[in-house]
mmCIF file of C-alpha atoms in Angstrom:
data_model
loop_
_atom_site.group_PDB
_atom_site.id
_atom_site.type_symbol
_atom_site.label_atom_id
_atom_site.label_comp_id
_atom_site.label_asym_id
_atom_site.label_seq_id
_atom_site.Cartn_x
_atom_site.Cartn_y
_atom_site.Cartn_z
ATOM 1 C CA UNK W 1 22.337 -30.858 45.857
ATOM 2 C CA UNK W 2 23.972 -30.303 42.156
ATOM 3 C CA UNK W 3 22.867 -32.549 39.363
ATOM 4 C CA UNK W 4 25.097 -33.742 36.715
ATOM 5 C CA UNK W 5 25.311 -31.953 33.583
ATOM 6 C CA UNK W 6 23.903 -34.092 31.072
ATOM 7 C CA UNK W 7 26.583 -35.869 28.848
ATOM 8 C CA UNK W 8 25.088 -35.988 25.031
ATOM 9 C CA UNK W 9 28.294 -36.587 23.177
ATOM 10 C CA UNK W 10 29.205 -35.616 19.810
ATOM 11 C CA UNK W 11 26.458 -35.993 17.923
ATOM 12 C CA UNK W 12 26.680 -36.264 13.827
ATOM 13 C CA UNK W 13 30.385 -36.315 14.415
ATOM 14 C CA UNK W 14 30.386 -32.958 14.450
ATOM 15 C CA UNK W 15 32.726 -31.318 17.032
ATOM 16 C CA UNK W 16 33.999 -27.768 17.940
ATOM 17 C CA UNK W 17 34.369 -24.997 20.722
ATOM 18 C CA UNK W 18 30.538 -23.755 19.525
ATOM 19 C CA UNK W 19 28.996 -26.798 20.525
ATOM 20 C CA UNK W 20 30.491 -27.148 23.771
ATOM 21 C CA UNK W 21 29.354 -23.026 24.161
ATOM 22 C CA UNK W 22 25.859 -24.488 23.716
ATOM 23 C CA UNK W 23 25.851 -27.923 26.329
ATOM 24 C CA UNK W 24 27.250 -25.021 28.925
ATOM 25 C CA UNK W 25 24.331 -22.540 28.214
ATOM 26 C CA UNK W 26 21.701 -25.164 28.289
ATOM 27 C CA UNK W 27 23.022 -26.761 31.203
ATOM 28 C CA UNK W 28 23.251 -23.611 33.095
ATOM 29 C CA UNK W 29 19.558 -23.031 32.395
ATOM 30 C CA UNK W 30 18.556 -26.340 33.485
ATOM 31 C CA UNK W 31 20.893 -25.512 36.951
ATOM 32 C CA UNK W 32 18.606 -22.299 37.022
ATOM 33 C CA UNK W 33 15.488 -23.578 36.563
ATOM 34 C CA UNK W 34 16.136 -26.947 38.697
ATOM 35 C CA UNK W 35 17.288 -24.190 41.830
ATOM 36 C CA UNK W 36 13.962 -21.692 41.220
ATOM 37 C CA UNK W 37 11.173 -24.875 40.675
ATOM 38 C CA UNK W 38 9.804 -26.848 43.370
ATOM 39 C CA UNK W 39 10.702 -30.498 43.050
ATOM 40 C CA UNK W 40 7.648 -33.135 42.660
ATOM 41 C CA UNK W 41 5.474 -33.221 45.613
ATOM 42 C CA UNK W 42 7.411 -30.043 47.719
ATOM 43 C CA UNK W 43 5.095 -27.231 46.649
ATOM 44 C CA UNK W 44 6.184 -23.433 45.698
ATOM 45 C CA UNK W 45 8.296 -22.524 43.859
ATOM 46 C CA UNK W 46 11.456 -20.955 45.621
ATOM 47 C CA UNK W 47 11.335 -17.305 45.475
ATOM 48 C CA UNK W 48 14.649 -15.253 44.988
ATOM 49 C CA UNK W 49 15.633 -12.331 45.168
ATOM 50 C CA UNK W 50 17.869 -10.486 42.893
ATOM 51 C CA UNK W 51 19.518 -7.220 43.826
ATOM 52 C CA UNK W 52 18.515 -4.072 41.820
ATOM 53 C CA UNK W 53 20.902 -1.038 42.101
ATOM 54 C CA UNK W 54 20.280 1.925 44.298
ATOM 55 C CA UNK W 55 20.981 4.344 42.351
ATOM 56 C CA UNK W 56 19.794 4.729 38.408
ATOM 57 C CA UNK W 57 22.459 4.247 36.264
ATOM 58 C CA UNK W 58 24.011 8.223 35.361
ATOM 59 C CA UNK W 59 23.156 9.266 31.850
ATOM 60 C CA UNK W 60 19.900 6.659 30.662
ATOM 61 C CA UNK W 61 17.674 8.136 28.126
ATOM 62 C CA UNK W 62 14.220 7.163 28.049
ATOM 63 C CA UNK W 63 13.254 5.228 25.048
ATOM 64 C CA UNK W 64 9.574 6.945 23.208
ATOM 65 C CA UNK W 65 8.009 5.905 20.153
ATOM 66 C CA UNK W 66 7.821 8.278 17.649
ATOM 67 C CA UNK W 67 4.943 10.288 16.960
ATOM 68 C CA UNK W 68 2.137 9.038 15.618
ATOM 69 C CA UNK W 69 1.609 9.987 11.888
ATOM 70 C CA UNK W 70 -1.657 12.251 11.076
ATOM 71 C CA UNK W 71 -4.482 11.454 9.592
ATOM 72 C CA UNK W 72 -4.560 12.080 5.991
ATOM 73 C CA UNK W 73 -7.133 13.747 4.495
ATOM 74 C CA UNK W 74 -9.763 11.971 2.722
ATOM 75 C CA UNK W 75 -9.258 11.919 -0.941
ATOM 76 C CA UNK W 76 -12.373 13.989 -2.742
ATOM 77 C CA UNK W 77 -14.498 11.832 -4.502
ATOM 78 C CA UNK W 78 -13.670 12.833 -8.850
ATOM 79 C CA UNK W 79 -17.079 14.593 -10.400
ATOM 80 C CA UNK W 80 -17.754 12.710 -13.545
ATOM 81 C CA UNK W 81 -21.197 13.333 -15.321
ATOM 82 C CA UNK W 82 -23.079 10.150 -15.696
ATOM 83 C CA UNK W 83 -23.328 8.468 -18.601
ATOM 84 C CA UNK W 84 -26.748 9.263 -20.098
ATOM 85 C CA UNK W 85 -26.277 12.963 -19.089
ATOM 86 C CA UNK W 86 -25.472 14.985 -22.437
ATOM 87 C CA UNK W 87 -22.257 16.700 -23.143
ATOM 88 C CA UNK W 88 -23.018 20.465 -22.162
ATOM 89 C CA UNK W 89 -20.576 21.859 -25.616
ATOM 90 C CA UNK W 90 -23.352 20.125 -27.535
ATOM 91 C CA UNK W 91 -26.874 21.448 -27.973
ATOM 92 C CA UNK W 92 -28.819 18.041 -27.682
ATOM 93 C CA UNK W 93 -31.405 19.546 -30.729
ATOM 94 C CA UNK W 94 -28.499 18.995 -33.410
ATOM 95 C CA UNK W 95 -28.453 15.920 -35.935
ATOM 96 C CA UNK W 96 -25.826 13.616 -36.109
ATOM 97 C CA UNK W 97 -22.768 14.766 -37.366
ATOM 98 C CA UNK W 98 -21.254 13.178 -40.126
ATOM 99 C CA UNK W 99 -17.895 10.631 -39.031
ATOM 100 C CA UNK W 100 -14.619 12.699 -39.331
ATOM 101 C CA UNK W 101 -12.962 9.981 -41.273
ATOM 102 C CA UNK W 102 -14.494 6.990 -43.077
ATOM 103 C CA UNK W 103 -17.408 6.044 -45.390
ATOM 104 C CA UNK W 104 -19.611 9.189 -45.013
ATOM 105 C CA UNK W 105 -16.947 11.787 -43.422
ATOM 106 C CA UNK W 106 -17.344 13.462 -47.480
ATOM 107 C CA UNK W 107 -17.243 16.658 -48.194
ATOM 108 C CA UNK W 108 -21.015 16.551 -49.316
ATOM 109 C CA UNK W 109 -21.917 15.122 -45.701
ATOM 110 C CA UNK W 110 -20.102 18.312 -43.686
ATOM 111 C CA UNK W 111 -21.598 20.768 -45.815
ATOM 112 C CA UNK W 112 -25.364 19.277 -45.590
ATOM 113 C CA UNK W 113 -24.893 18.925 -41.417
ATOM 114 C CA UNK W 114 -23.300 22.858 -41.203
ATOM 115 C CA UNK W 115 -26.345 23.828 -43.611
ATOM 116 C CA UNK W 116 -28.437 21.687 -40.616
ATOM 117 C CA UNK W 117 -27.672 23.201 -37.768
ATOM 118 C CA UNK W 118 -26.418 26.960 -38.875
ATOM 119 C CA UNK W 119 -23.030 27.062 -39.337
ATOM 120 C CA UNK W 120 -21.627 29.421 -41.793
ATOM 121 C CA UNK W 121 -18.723 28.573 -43.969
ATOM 122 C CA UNK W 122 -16.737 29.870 -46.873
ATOM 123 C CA UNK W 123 -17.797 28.438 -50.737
ATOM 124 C CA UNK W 124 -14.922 27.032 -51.871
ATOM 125 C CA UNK W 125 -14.253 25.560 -47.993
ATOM 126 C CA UNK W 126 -12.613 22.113 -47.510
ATOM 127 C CA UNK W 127 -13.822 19.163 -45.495
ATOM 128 C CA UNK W 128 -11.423 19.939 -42.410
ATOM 129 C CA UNK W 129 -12.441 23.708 -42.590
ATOM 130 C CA UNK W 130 -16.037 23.208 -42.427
ATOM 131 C CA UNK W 131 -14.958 20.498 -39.586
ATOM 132 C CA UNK W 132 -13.047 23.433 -38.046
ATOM 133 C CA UNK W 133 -15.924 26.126 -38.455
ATOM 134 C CA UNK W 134 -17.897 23.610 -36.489
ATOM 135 C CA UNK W 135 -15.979 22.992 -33.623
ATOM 136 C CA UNK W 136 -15.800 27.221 -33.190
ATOM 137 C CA UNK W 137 -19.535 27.009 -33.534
ATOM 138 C CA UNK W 138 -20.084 24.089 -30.556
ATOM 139 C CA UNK W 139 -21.976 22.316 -32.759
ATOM 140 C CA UNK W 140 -19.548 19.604 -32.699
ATOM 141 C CA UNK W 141 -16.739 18.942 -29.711
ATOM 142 C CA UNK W 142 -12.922 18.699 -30.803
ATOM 143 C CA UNK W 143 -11.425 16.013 -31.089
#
C-alpha cells in the first residue's frame, strides 16, 4: 500500500526547481521509513536486506590516521637565585656604594667607598674611572 506524498504547497510564495528537489527527498524518506517500520499495533520492524558486492571493489586504499605526534619534552624548570640570596660578584662585607647618578653619586662619595673597600685608583681619576676601577675589582656589578 503507497501513501500519498504530502502536498505542502508553495509556501512564502517562494517557488523553484530546488524546492521541489527537497518535497521529493523528504518524501522518499518518509516512503523508506513508512516500508522498514512496523505500523501501530503490528510489531517488528521489517528487516531487509540489501545486497553487498562479492567482490571488493579493485584498487580501495585503506584510510589510517596519521601518526600520532610525540611527546615533547618537558621544558626545564629556569634556575633563578631567590631573592634574599646575595649576588655572588659582590662580597656581602662591602658598604653601600654610592648611587651612579644623582644626589650623592659625587666624586667625593666614589673615592671615600674605593678607599672603603680597597680599590686602588689613579690621583687625578674621574668619577666614571673610579666607577670603572670598581667594577674590575667586583666590588660593585656593571651596570
Amino acid at each position: 500500500m503507497v501513501r500519498e506524498r504530502p502536498s505542502l504547497g508553495t509556501p512564502f510564495g517562494t517557488d523553484g526547481p530546488w524546492l521541489g528537489a527537497i518535497l521529493d527527498v523528504l518524501a522518499d524518506l518518509h516512503d523508506l521509513l513508512d516500508e522498514r517500520l512496523p505500523r501501530a499495533g503490528e510489531g517488528r520492524p521489517v528487516k531487509v536486506n540489501e545486497p553487498a558486492p562479492e567482490v571488493p571493489a579493485q584498487g580501495a586504499v585503506p584510510v589510517s590516521e596519521p601518526a600520532p605526534d610525540l611527546p615533547t619534552r618537558p621544558a626545564e624548570p629556569v634556575a633563578e637565585p631567590a631573592p634574599d640570596e646575595p649576588d655572588e660578584d659582590v662580597p656581602a662585607d662591602l658598604p653601600e656604594p654610592p648611587p651612579r647618578a644623582g644626589k650623592g653619586s659625587g666624586l667625593n662619595a666614589w673615592r671615600a667607598f674605593a678607599d672603603a673597600t680597597g680599590v686602588g685608583y689613579e690621583p687625578d681619576a674621574d668619577r666614571g674611572d673610579i666607577i670603572a676601577a670598581c667594577v674590575d675589582a667586583g666590588v660593585i656589578p656593571a651596570e
